[in-house]
Amino acid sequence: MKLLKKLSVVLAMLVPLSSYAEQTEFKLAWSHYTGWEPWAYANQYGIVDKWADKYGIDIEVVLVNDYIESINLYSAGEFDAVTATNMDALTIPAVGGIDTTALIIGDYSNGNDGIVARDAESISDLKGREVRLVELSVSHYMLARALDMNGLSERDLTVVNQSEADIAAVFLTDDKGAVVTWNPPLQQVRNAAGAELLFDSSAIAGEIIDITFVRTDSDERFKKALVGAWYETMAIMSGRGKTASDAISFMADQSGATVAEFKAQLKTTAMFYDAQSAVEFTRSPKLAETMDMVRQFSFDKGLYGTSADSPDFVGIEFDGDRVLGSKDNIKLRFTSEYMSAAAEGAL
């Protein structure tokens, strides 16, 4: 009996190893955003390769200039991981049936998203006007929150869908423009003549969260390599001396900003430079409260599809086995497991 038990243990250990051997090449998609520029640095300076080599795999880091398209490609199986916000991960891959895990809580927007308009001094001045944004994205969510906080609703204005790539250029040529966007485009429109920042994400701090997501069934080596590479990069970014300043300079250049502009963007980005701070944020009850608001907004906007009769259609799991929505259809998972391993030096 003891021999059989030992044999069963050995076989159990061999099963995951054999499945790992089936895939050794993985792909991460990222798009330009202050809090995701570190992936460009980690890729360019060999940090990703270093951690991939440690686990015997290859990782390709790919810039996709259209943010929503990057998530669509991830959902279609073209990528194993993607950078996205908490809301967009829920409404695109998770609602679409892709079991997705928040691997790295990178930051939350603390002024990095904003509502900017010409010929306006407050949110109430948007009444009756067109407001351009990436429809059904976190920009749309923030607009809804801003309107509600100022006694208005979307019925009081007209939302116009505008791609992230074009939103700044369109605003700059519109004398009566009004947009909702994020950095770096936000910085461009804020600096335009006559532009006024009416509202920004610092008013809803902790609700727009920027995350690196992976497929839940992804290879453990891939997950650990990504986390290891990320926090090595965070240590460089938050350090002092030439290495840190060179890293910031590289990221600024990659994003199309000057160093001064990029540093200004970082000030409105609540970066979790150390893993433990991200762990604490992930374990906080506030995260579930935020996701409850996000899922209600998403359902109200029809982002759950015609087959969903309530926000409970999709289950969202948190540390401690807490679940919002269906426990039988969990498709979005928040876990501190891998970040905690990074904090403990256990990767």
mmCIF file of C-alpha atoms in Angstrom:
data_model
loop_
_atom_site.group_PDB
_atom_site.id
_atom_site.type_symbol
_atom_site.label_atom_id
_atom_site.label_comp_id
_atom_site.label_asym_id
_atom_site.label_seq_id
_atom_site.Cartn_x
_atom_site.Cartn_y
_atom_site.Cartn_z
ATOM 1 C CA MET A 1 0.000 0.000 0.000
ATOM 2 C CA LYS A 2 2.812 2.417 0.857
ATOM 3 C CA LEU A 3 4.428 1.687 -2.522
ATOM 4 C CA LEU A 4 1.144 2.378 -4.313
ATOM 5 C CA LYS A 5 0.714 5.648 -2.437
ATOM 6 C CA LYS A 6 4.253 6.715 -3.350
ATOM 7 C CA LEU A 7 3.623 5.765 -6.971
ATOM 8 C CA SER A 8 0.396 7.795 -7.050
ATOM 9 C CA VAL A 9 2.240 10.820 -5.661
ATOM 10 C CA VAL A 10 4.944 10.499 -8.322
ATOM 11 C CA LEU A 11 2.335 10.183 -11.075
ATOM 12 C CA ALA A 12 0.475 13.237 -9.743
ATOM 13 C CA MET A 13 3.692 15.203 -9.940
ATOM 14 C CA LEU A 14 4.405 14.013 -13.462
ATOM 15 C CA VAL A 15 1.013 14.994 -14.874
ATOM 16 C CA PRO A 16 1.473 18.752 -14.570
ATOM 17 C CA LEU A 17 5.062 18.451 -15.748
ATOM 18 C CA SER A 18 3.964 16.674 -18.910
ATOM 19 C CA SER A 19 1.249 19.266 -19.527
ATOM 20 C CA TYR A 20 3.795 22.077 -19.014
ATOM 21 C CA ALA A 21 5.960 20.451 -21.686
ATOM 22 C CA GLU A 22 3.173 20.966 -24.220
ATOM 23 C CA GLN A 23 3.745 24.724 -24.312
ATOM 24 C CA THR A 24 6.950 26.635 -23.805
ATOM 25 C CA GLU A 25 6.194 29.826 -25.757
ATOM 26 C CA PHE A 26 3.861 32.485 -24.375
ATOM 27 C CA LYS A 27 2.721 35.936 -25.435
ATOM 28 C CA LEU A 28 1.784 39.053 -23.459
ATOM 29 C CA ALA A 29 -0.087 41.923 -25.135
ATOM 30 C CA TRP A 30 0.217 45.431 -23.734
ATOM 31 C CA SER A 31 -0.880 48.886 -24.871
ATOM 32 C CA HIS A 32 0.404 52.373 -24.098
ATOM 33 C CA TYR A 33 -0.516 53.633 -20.655
ATOM 34 C CA THR A 34 1.639 55.137 -17.923
ATOM 35 C CA GLY A 35 1.243 52.125 -15.665
ATOM 36 C CA TRP A 36 2.017 49.610 -18.419
ATOM 37 C CA GLU A 37 5.085 51.232 -19.969
ATOM 38 C CA PRO A 38 7.261 49.173 -17.565
ATOM 39 C CA TRP A 39 6.562 46.133 -19.752
ATOM 40 C CA ALA A 40 8.401 47.839 -22.620
ATOM 41 C CA TYR A 41 11.411 48.446 -20.386
ATOM 42 C CA ALA A 42 11.357 44.917 -18.939
ATOM 43 C CA ASN A 43 11.249 43.513 -22.451
ATOM 44 C CA GLN A 44 13.901 45.791 -23.977
ATOM 45 C CA TYR A 45 16.405 45.377 -21.153
ATOM 46 C CA GLY A 46 16.234 41.594 -20.868
ATOM 47 C CA ILE A 47 14.316 41.354 -17.609
ATOM 48 C CA VAL A 48 11.494 39.351 -19.154
ATOM 49 C CA ASP A 49 13.998 37.033 -20.866
ATOM 50 C CA LYS A 50 15.883 36.562 -17.605
ATOM 51 C CA TRP A 51 12.768 35.368 -15.771
ATOM 52 C CA ALA A 52 11.551 33.318 -18.715
ATOM 53 C CA ASP A 53 14.922 31.546 -18.832
ATOM 54 C CA LYS A 54 14.669 30.835 -15.131
ATOM 55 C CA TYR A 55 11.516 28.832 -15.772
ATOM 56 C CA GLY A 56 12.622 27.299 -19.060
ATOM 57 C CA ILE A 57 10.130 29.116 -21.276
ATOM 58 C CA ASP A 58 9.995 31.889 -23.887
ATOM 59 C CA ILE A 59 7.856 35.019 -23.477
ATOM 60 C CA GLU A 60 7.085 37.439 -26.282
ATOM 61 C CA VAL A 61 5.956 40.903 -25.191
ATOM 62 C CA VAL A 62 3.908 42.591 -27.927
ATOM 63 C CA LEU A 63 2.761 46.214 -28.103
ATOM 64 C CA VAL A 64 -0.768 46.522 -29.504
ATOM 65 C CA ASN A 65 -1.474 50.180 -30.165
ATOM 66 C CA ASP A 66 -5.261 49.821 -29.933
ATOM 67 C CA TYR A 67 -6.147 49.057 -26.314
ATOM 68 C CA ILE A 68 -9.532 47.404 -26.895
ATOM 69 C CA GLU A 69 -8.108 45.392 -29.784
ATOM 70 C CA SER A 70 -5.422 43.998 -27.470
ATOM 71 C CA ILE A 71 -8.133 42.625 -25.169
ATOM 72 C CA ASN A 72 -10.091 41.261 -28.121
ATOM 73 C CA LEU A 73 -6.976 39.449 -29.362
ATOM 74 C CA TYR A 74 -6.409 38.003 -25.895
ATOM 75 C CA SER A 75 -10.028 36.845 -25.773
ATOM 76 C CA ALA A 76 -9.639 35.243 -29.203
ATOM 77 C CA GLY A 77 -6.690 33.179 -27.952
ATOM 78 C CA GLU A 78 -3.922 35.127 -29.698
ATOM 79 C CA PHE A 79 -2.284 36.008 -26.377
ATOM 80 C CA ASP A 80 -1.852 34.275 -23.029
ATOM 81 C CA ALA A 81 -1.847 37.509 -21.024
ATOM 82 C CA VAL A 82 -2.951 41.105 -21.499
ATOM 83 C CA THR A 83 -2.855 44.449 -19.726
ATOM 84 C CA ALA A 84 -6.348 45.765 -19.024
ATOM 85 C CA THR A 85 -8.497 47.506 -16.472
ATOM 86 C CA ASN A 86 -10.702 45.690 -14.005
ATOM 87 C CA MET A 87 -13.866 46.633 -15.892
ATOM 88 C CA ASP A 88 -12.659 45.760 -19.375
ATOM 89 C CA ALA A 89 -11.393 42.361 -18.230
ATOM 90 C CA LEU A 90 -14.846 41.666 -16.825
ATOM 91 C CA THR A 91 -16.871 42.843 -19.800
ATOM 92 C CA ILE A 92 -14.781 41.372 -22.622
ATOM 93 C CA PRO A 93 -12.965 38.106 -21.777
ATOM 94 C CA ALA A 94 -14.808 37.139 -18.583
ATOM 95 C CA VAL A 95 -18.308 37.761 -19.948
ATOM 96 C CA GLY A 96 -17.139 36.051 -23.134
ATOM 97 C CA GLY A 97 -16.397 32.882 -21.178
ATOM 98 C CA ILE A 98 -12.606 33.227 -20.823
ATOM 99 C CA ASP A 99 -11.636 32.317 -17.262
ATOM 100 C CA THR A 100 -9.248 35.143 -16.413
ATOM 101 C CA THR A 101 -7.060 35.888 -13.392
ATOM 102 C CA ALA A 102 -5.744 39.248 -12.205
ATOM 103 C CA LEU A 103 -2.095 38.280 -11.885
ATOM 104 C CA ILE A 104 -0.490 41.647 -11.118
ATOM 105 C CA ILE A 105 -2.363 44.615 -9.650
ATOM 106 C CA GLY A 106 -0.071 47.274 -11.087
ATOM 107 C CA ASP A 107 -1.747 50.512 -10.035
ATOM 108 C CA TYR A 108 -4.971 52.406 -9.834
ATOM 109 C CA SER A 109 -5.713 55.658 -11.584
ATOM 110 C CA ASN A 110 -5.471 58.565 -9.189
ATOM 111 C CA GLY A 111 -5.957 61.380 -11.672
ATOM 112 C CA ASN A 112 -4.656 59.582 -14.744
ATOM 113 C CA ASP A 113 -8.146 59.537 -16.288
ATOM 114 C CA GLY A 114 -10.098 62.728 -16.736
ATOM 115 C CA ILE A 115 -12.964 64.653 -18.299
ATOM 116 C CA VAL A 116 -11.808 67.686 -20.273
ATOM 117 C CA ALA A 117 -13.880 70.273 -22.138
ATOM 118 C CA ARG A 118 -13.643 73.657 -23.746
ATOM 119 C CA ASP A 119 -16.150 76.346 -22.862
ATOM 120 C CA ALA A 120 -17.031 74.622 -19.583
ATOM 121 C CA GLU A 121 -16.187 75.048 -15.916
ATOM 122 C CA SER A 122 -18.000 72.122 -14.297
ATOM 123 C CA ILE A 123 -19.630 68.784 -15.052
ATOM 124 C CA SER A 124 -23.032 70.498 -15.118
ATOM 125 C CA ASP A 125 -21.832 72.490 -18.166
ATOM 126 C CA LEU A 126 -21.789 69.259 -20.193
ATOM 127 C CA LYS A 127 -25.563 69.165 -20.221
ATOM 128 C CA GLY A 128 -26.868 69.040 -23.797
ATOM 129 C CA ARG A 129 -23.406 68.540 -25.288
ATOM 130 C CA GLU A 130 -21.580 65.745 -27.107
ATOM 131 C CA VAL A 131 -18.896 63.966 -25.081
ATOM 132 C CA ARG A 132 -16.366 61.787 -26.885
ATOM 133 C CA LEU A 133 -14.872 58.686 -25.269
ATOM 134 C CA VAL A 134 -14.054 55.035 -25.855
ATOM 135 C CA GLU A 135 -17.595 53.818 -25.398
ATOM 136 C CA LEU A 136 -18.257 51.144 -22.756
ATOM 137 C CA SER A 137 -14.702 51.428 -21.396
ATOM 138 C CA VAL A 138 -13.576 52.711 -17.992
ATOM 139 C CA SER A 139 -13.878 56.221 -19.462
ATOM 140 C CA HIS A 140 -17.588 55.585 -19.840
ATOM 141 C CA TYR A 141 -17.753 54.247 -16.285
ATOM 142 C CA MET A 142 -15.980 57.334 -14.933
ATOM 143 C CA LEU A 143 -18.310 59.647 -16.852
ATOM 144 C CA ALA A 144 -21.323 57.859 -15.345
ATOM 145 C CA ARG A 145 -19.836 58.204 -11.859
ATOM 146 C CA ALA A 146 -19.053 61.898 -12.414
ATOM 147 C CA LEU A 147 -22.546 62.620 -13.707
ATOM 148 C CA ASP A 148 -24.176 60.778 -10.804
ATOM 149 C CA MET A 149 -22.012 62.648 -8.290
ATOM 150 C CA ASN A 150 -23.182 65.920 -9.848
ATOM 151 C CA GLY A 151 -26.882 65.128 -10.074
ATOM 152 C CA LEU A 152 -26.913 64.308 -13.789
ATOM 153 C CA SER A 153 -27.206 61.204 -15.950
ATOM 154 C CA GLU A 154 -26.280 60.182 -19.483
ATOM 155 C CA ARG A 155 -29.724 61.278 -20.639
ATOM 156 C CA ASP A 156 -28.506 64.839 -20.120
ATOM 157 C CA LEU A 157 -25.861 64.607 -22.853
ATOM 158 C CA THR A 158 -24.828 62.636 -25.956
ATOM 159 C CA VAL A 159 -22.027 60.085 -25.775
ATOM 160 C CA VAL A 160 -20.003 59.738 -28.994
ATOM 161 C CA ASN A 161 -17.732 56.727 -29.444
ATOM 162 C CA GLN A 162 -14.167 57.720 -30.319
ATOM 163 C CA SER A 163 -11.074 55.525 -30.608
ATOM 164 C CA GLU A 164 -8.232 56.037 -28.163
ATOM 165 C CA ALA A 165 -5.822 56.650 -31.044
ATOM 166 C CA ASP A 166 -7.853 59.583 -32.440
ATOM 167 C CA ILE A 167 -9.431 61.178 -29.395
ATOM 168 C CA ALA A 168 -6.739 63.799 -28.731
ATOM 169 C CA ALA A 169 -6.494 64.857 -32.383
ATOM 170 C CA VAL A 170 -10.261 65.263 -32.658
ATOM 171 C CA PHE A 171 -10.417 67.346 -29.483
ATOM 172 C CA LEU A 172 -7.622 69.636 -30.637
ATOM 173 C CA THR A 173 -9.623 70.608 -33.745
ATOM 174 C CA ASP A 174 -12.974 71.057 -31.970
ATOM 175 C CA ASP A 175 -13.658 74.479 -30.421
ATOM 176 C CA LYS A 176 -16.529 73.029 -28.361
ATOM 177 C CA GLY A 177 -14.878 69.693 -27.631
ATOM 178 C CA ALA A 178 -15.510 67.517 -24.591
ATOM 179 C CA VAL A 179 -13.714 64.217 -24.014
ATOM 180 C CA VAL A 180 -13.106 61.524 -21.432
ATOM 181 C CA THR A 181 -9.728 59.838 -21.765
ATOM 182 C CA TRP A 182 -6.589 58.635 -20.006
ATOM 183 C CA ASN A 183 -2.897 59.452 -20.168
ATOM 184 C CA PRO A 184 -1.022 60.080 -22.355
ATOM 185 C CA PRO A 185 -3.896 61.521 -24.496
ATOM 186 C CA LEU A 186 -5.321 63.194 -21.376
ATOM 187 C CA GLN A 187 -2.178 65.255 -20.979
ATOM 188 C CA GLN A 188 -2.395 66.367 -24.612
ATOM 189 C CA VAL A 189 -5.982 67.583 -24.350
ATOM 190 C CA ARG A 190 -5.432 69.215 -20.948
ATOM 191 C CA ASN A 191 -2.671 71.337 -22.453
ATOM 192 C CA ALA A 192 -4.846 72.576 -25.328
ATOM 193 C CA ALA A 193 -5.859 76.226 -25.415
ATOM 194 C CA GLY A 194 -9.100 76.830 -23.533
ATOM 195 C CA ALA A 195 -9.249 73.278 -22.139
ATOM 196 C CA GLU A 196 -10.540 72.731 -18.605
ATOM 197 C CA LEU A 197 -10.212 69.586 -16.500
ATOM 198 C CA LEU A 198 -13.682 69.081 -15.035
ATOM 199 C CA PHE A 199 -13.221 65.774 -13.208
ATOM 200 C CA ASP A 200 -10.551 63.147 -12.766
ATOM 201 C CA SER A 201 -10.186 59.669 -11.320
ATOM 202 C CA SER A 202 -8.754 60.897 -8.011
ATOM 203 C CA ALA A 203 -12.390 61.542 -7.081
ATOM 204 C CA ILE A 204 -13.042 57.791 -7.368
ATOM 205 C CA ALA A 205 -9.602 56.563 -6.250
ATOM 206 C CA GLY A 206 -9.131 52.806 -6.368
ATOM 207 C CA GLU A 207 -11.977 52.150 -8.812
ATOM 208 C CA ILE A 208 -10.068 52.203 -12.112
ATOM 209 C CA ILE A 209 -7.463 49.492 -11.624
ATOM 210 C CA ASP A 210 -4.702 48.660 -14.098
ATOM 211 C CA ILE A 211 -3.816 45.002 -14.142
ATOM 212 C CA THR A 212 -1.861 42.334 -15.985
ATOM 213 C CA PHE A 213 -4.282 39.471 -16.577
ATOM 214 C CA VAL A 214 -3.637 35.859 -17.577
ATOM 215 C CA ARG A 215 -5.783 32.940 -18.537
ATOM 216 C CA THR A 216 -6.511 31.132 -15.301
ATOM 217 C CA ASP A 217 -5.331 27.795 -16.700
ATOM 218 C CA SER A 218 -2.035 29.273 -17.913
ATOM 219 C CA ASP A 219 1.222 27.510 -17.149
ATOM 220 C CA GLU A 220 2.419 28.278 -13.623
ATOM 221 C CA ARG A 221 5.906 28.992 -14.936
ATOM 222 C CA PHE A 222 4.520 31.737 -17.176
ATOM 223 C CA LYS A 223 2.638 33.344 -14.295
ATOM 224 C CA LYS A 224 5.649 33.318 -11.992
ATOM 225 C CA ALA A 225 7.998 34.628 -14.679
ATOM 226 C CA LEU A 226 5.726 37.581 -15.415
ATOM 227 C CA VAL A 227 5.403 38.469 -11.743
ATOM 228 C CA GLY A 228 9.127 38.162 -11.172
ATOM 229 C CA ALA A 229 9.931 40.364 -14.168
ATOM 230 C CA TRP A 230 7.382 42.976 -13.137
ATOM 231 C CA TYR A 231 8.627 43.459 -9.590
ATOM 232 C CA GLU A 232 12.260 43.526 -10.665
ATOM 233 C CA THR A 233 11.247 46.379 -12.975
ATOM 234 C CA MET A 234 9.309 48.082 -10.180
ATOM 235 C CA ALA A 235 12.412 47.973 -7.976
ATOM 236 C CA ILE A 236 14.411 49.696 -10.711
ATOM 237 C CA MET A 237 11.720 52.339 -11.354
ATOM 238 C CA SER A 238 11.358 53.247 -7.703
ATOM 239 C CA GLY A 239 15.067 53.278 -7.017
ATOM 240 C CA ARG A 240 17.561 56.091 -7.190
ATOM 241 C CA GLY A 241 20.539 56.840 -9.378
ATOM 242 C CA LYS A 242 21.270 56.533 -13.075
ATOM 243 C CA THR A 243 19.584 53.163 -13.619
ATOM 244 C CA ALA A 244 16.272 54.483 -12.319
ATOM 245 C CA SER A 245 16.492 57.750 -14.251
ATOM 246 C CA ASP A 246 17.426 55.893 -17.439
ATOM 247 C CA ALA A 247 14.421 53.604 -16.977
ATOM 248 C CA ILE A 248 12.057 56.554 -16.586
ATOM 249 C CA SER A 249 13.617 58.247 -19.601
ATOM 250 C CA PHE A 250 13.105 55.093 -21.690
ATOM 251 C CA MET A 251 9.469 54.731 -20.644
ATOM 252 C CA ALA A 252 8.776 58.392 -21.333
ATOM 253 C CA ASP A 253 10.232 58.080 -24.820
ATOM 254 C CA GLN A 254 8.246 54.917 -25.503
ATOM 255 C CA SER A 255 5.015 56.638 -24.492
ATOM 256 C CA GLY A 256 5.703 59.702 -26.636
ATOM 257 C CA ALA A 257 6.118 61.992 -23.638
ATOM 258 C CA THR A 258 8.973 64.051 -22.287
ATOM 259 C CA VAL A 259 10.551 62.940 -19.030
ATOM 260 C CA ALA A 260 8.801 65.793 -17.224
ATOM 261 C CA GLU A 261 5.454 64.809 -18.731
ATOM 262 C CA PHE A 262 5.921 61.154 -17.850
ATOM 263 C CA LYS A 263 6.867 61.985 -14.278
ATOM 264 C CA ALA A 264 3.734 64.133 -14.059
ATOM 265 C CA GLN A 265 1.695 61.148 -15.255
ATOM 266 C CA LEU A 266 3.305 58.923 -12.634
ATOM 267 C CA LYS A 267 2.187 61.380 -9.945
ATOM 268 C CA THR A 268 -1.427 60.692 -10.897
ATOM 269 C CA THR A 269 -0.854 56.943 -11.062
ATOM 270 C CA ALA A 270 -0.946 55.136 -7.726
ATOM 271 C CA MET A 271 1.741 52.587 -8.572
ATOM 272 C CA PHE A 272 2.185 49.557 -6.347
ATOM 273 C CA TYR A 273 5.973 49.531 -6.557
ATOM 274 C CA ASP A 274 6.302 46.828 -3.909
ATOM 275 C CA ALA A 275 4.393 43.583 -4.055
ATOM 276 C CA GLN A 276 3.136 43.762 -0.465
ATOM 277 C CA SER A 277 1.170 46.955 -1.128
ATOM 278 C CA ALA A 278 -0.537 45.230 -4.065
ATOM 279 C CA VAL A 279 -1.306 42.241 -1.837
ATOM 280 C CA GLU A 280 -2.952 44.475 0.753
ATOM 281 C CA PHE A 281 -5.018 46.232 -1.914
ATOM 282 C CA THR A 282 -6.146 42.876 -3.341
ATOM 283 C CA ARG A 283 -7.174 41.575 0.071
ATOM 284 C CA SER A 284 -9.050 44.737 1.049
ATOM 285 C CA PRO A 285 -12.886 44.496 1.236
ATOM 286 C CA LYS A 286 -13.011 47.671 -0.869
ATOM 287 C CA LEU A 287 -11.986 45.731 -3.982
ATOM 288 C CA ALA A 288 -15.187 43.678 -3.867
ATOM 289 C CA GLU A 289 -17.213 46.854 -3.280
ATOM 290 C CA THR A 290 -15.609 48.430 -6.343
ATOM 291 C CA MET A 291 -16.259 45.396 -8.503
ATOM 292 C CA ASP A 292 -19.865 45.348 -7.353
ATOM 293 C CA MET A 293 -20.314 48.880 -8.739
ATOM 294 C CA VAL A 294 -18.426 47.988 -11.907
ATOM 295 C CA ARG A 295 -20.498 44.884 -12.615
ATOM 296 C CA GLN A 296 -23.762 46.756 -12.022
ATOM 297 C CA PHE A 297 -22.705 49.495 -14.466
ATOM 298 C CA SER A 298 -21.607 46.866 -16.986
ATOM 299 C CA PHE A 299 -24.869 44.961 -16.753
ATOM 300 C CA ASP A 300 -26.943 48.131 -17.033
ATOM 301 C CA LYS A 301 -25.053 49.005 -20.238
ATOM 302 C CA GLY A 302 -25.834 45.638 -21.775
ATOM 303 C CA LEU A 303 -22.226 44.448 -21.606
ATOM 304 C CA TYR A 304 -23.273 41.095 -20.190
ATOM 305 C CA GLY A 305 -25.141 40.223 -23.373
ATOM 306 C CA THR A 306 -28.743 39.235 -23.981
ATOM 307 C CA SER A 307 -28.515 35.890 -22.166
ATOM 308 C CA ALA A 308 -27.715 37.483 -18.773
ATOM 309 C CA ASP A 309 -30.709 38.375 -16.602
ATOM 310 C CA SER A 310 -28.700 39.968 -13.777
ATOM 311 C CA PRO A 311 -25.154 41.042 -12.812
ATOM 312 C CA ASP A 312 -24.874 37.685 -11.040
ATOM 313 C CA PHE A 313 -24.502 35.929 -14.409
ATOM 314 C CA VAL A 314 -20.706 36.017 -14.124
ATOM 315 C CA GLY A 315 -18.943 35.078 -10.910
ATOM 316 C CA ILE A 316 -16.075 37.263 -9.636
ATOM 317 C CA GLU A 317 -13.839 35.558 -7.077
ATOM 318 C CA PHE A 318 -11.681 37.222 -4.417
ATOM 319 C CA ASP A 319 -9.229 36.054 -1.780
ATOM 320 C CA GLY A 320 -10.893 34.132 1.011
ATOM 321 C CA ASP A 321 -13.203 32.340 -1.437
ATOM 322 C CA ARG A 322 -15.566 35.297 -1.551
ATOM 323 C CA VAL A 323 -17.610 35.398 -4.761
ATOM 324 C CA LEU A 324 -19.794 38.082 -6.288
ATOM 325 C CA GLY A 325 -22.340 36.547 -8.620
ATOM 326 C CA SER A 326 -22.551 32.954 -9.770
ATOM 327 C CA LYS A 327 -20.301 30.463 -8.030
ATOM 328 C CA ASP A 328 -21.011 28.109 -10.912
ATOM 329 C CA ASN A 329 -19.753 30.536 -13.547
ATOM 330 C CA ILE A 330 -16.639 32.160 -12.080
ATOM 331 C CA LYS A 331 -14.763 33.816 -14.934
ATOM 332 C CA LEU A 332 -12.842 36.634 -13.239
ATOM 333 C CA ARG A 333 -10.518 35.976 -10.322
ATOM 334 C CA PHE A 334 -8.576 38.313 -8.042
ATOM 335 C CA THR A 335 -5.815 36.583 -6.125
ATOM 336 C CA SER A 336 -2.840 37.776 -4.110
ATOM 337 C CA GLU A 337 -1.117 34.391 -4.439
ATOM 338 C CA TYR A 338 1.590 35.312 -6.935
ATOM 339 C CA MET A 339 2.163 38.849 -5.683
ATOM 340 C CA SER A 340 2.462 37.447 -2.179
ATOM 341 C CA ALA A 341 5.115 35.006 -3.430
ATOM 342 C CA ALA A 342 7.006 37.976 -4.893
ATOM 343 C CA ALA A 343 6.743 39.875 -1.594
ATOM 344 C CA GLU A 344 8.151 36.863 0.251
ATOM 345 C CA GLY A 345 10.958 36.333 -2.265
ATOM 346 C CA ALA A 346 9.521 32.923 -3.113
ATOM 347 C CA LEU A 347 9.419 33.111 -6.902
#
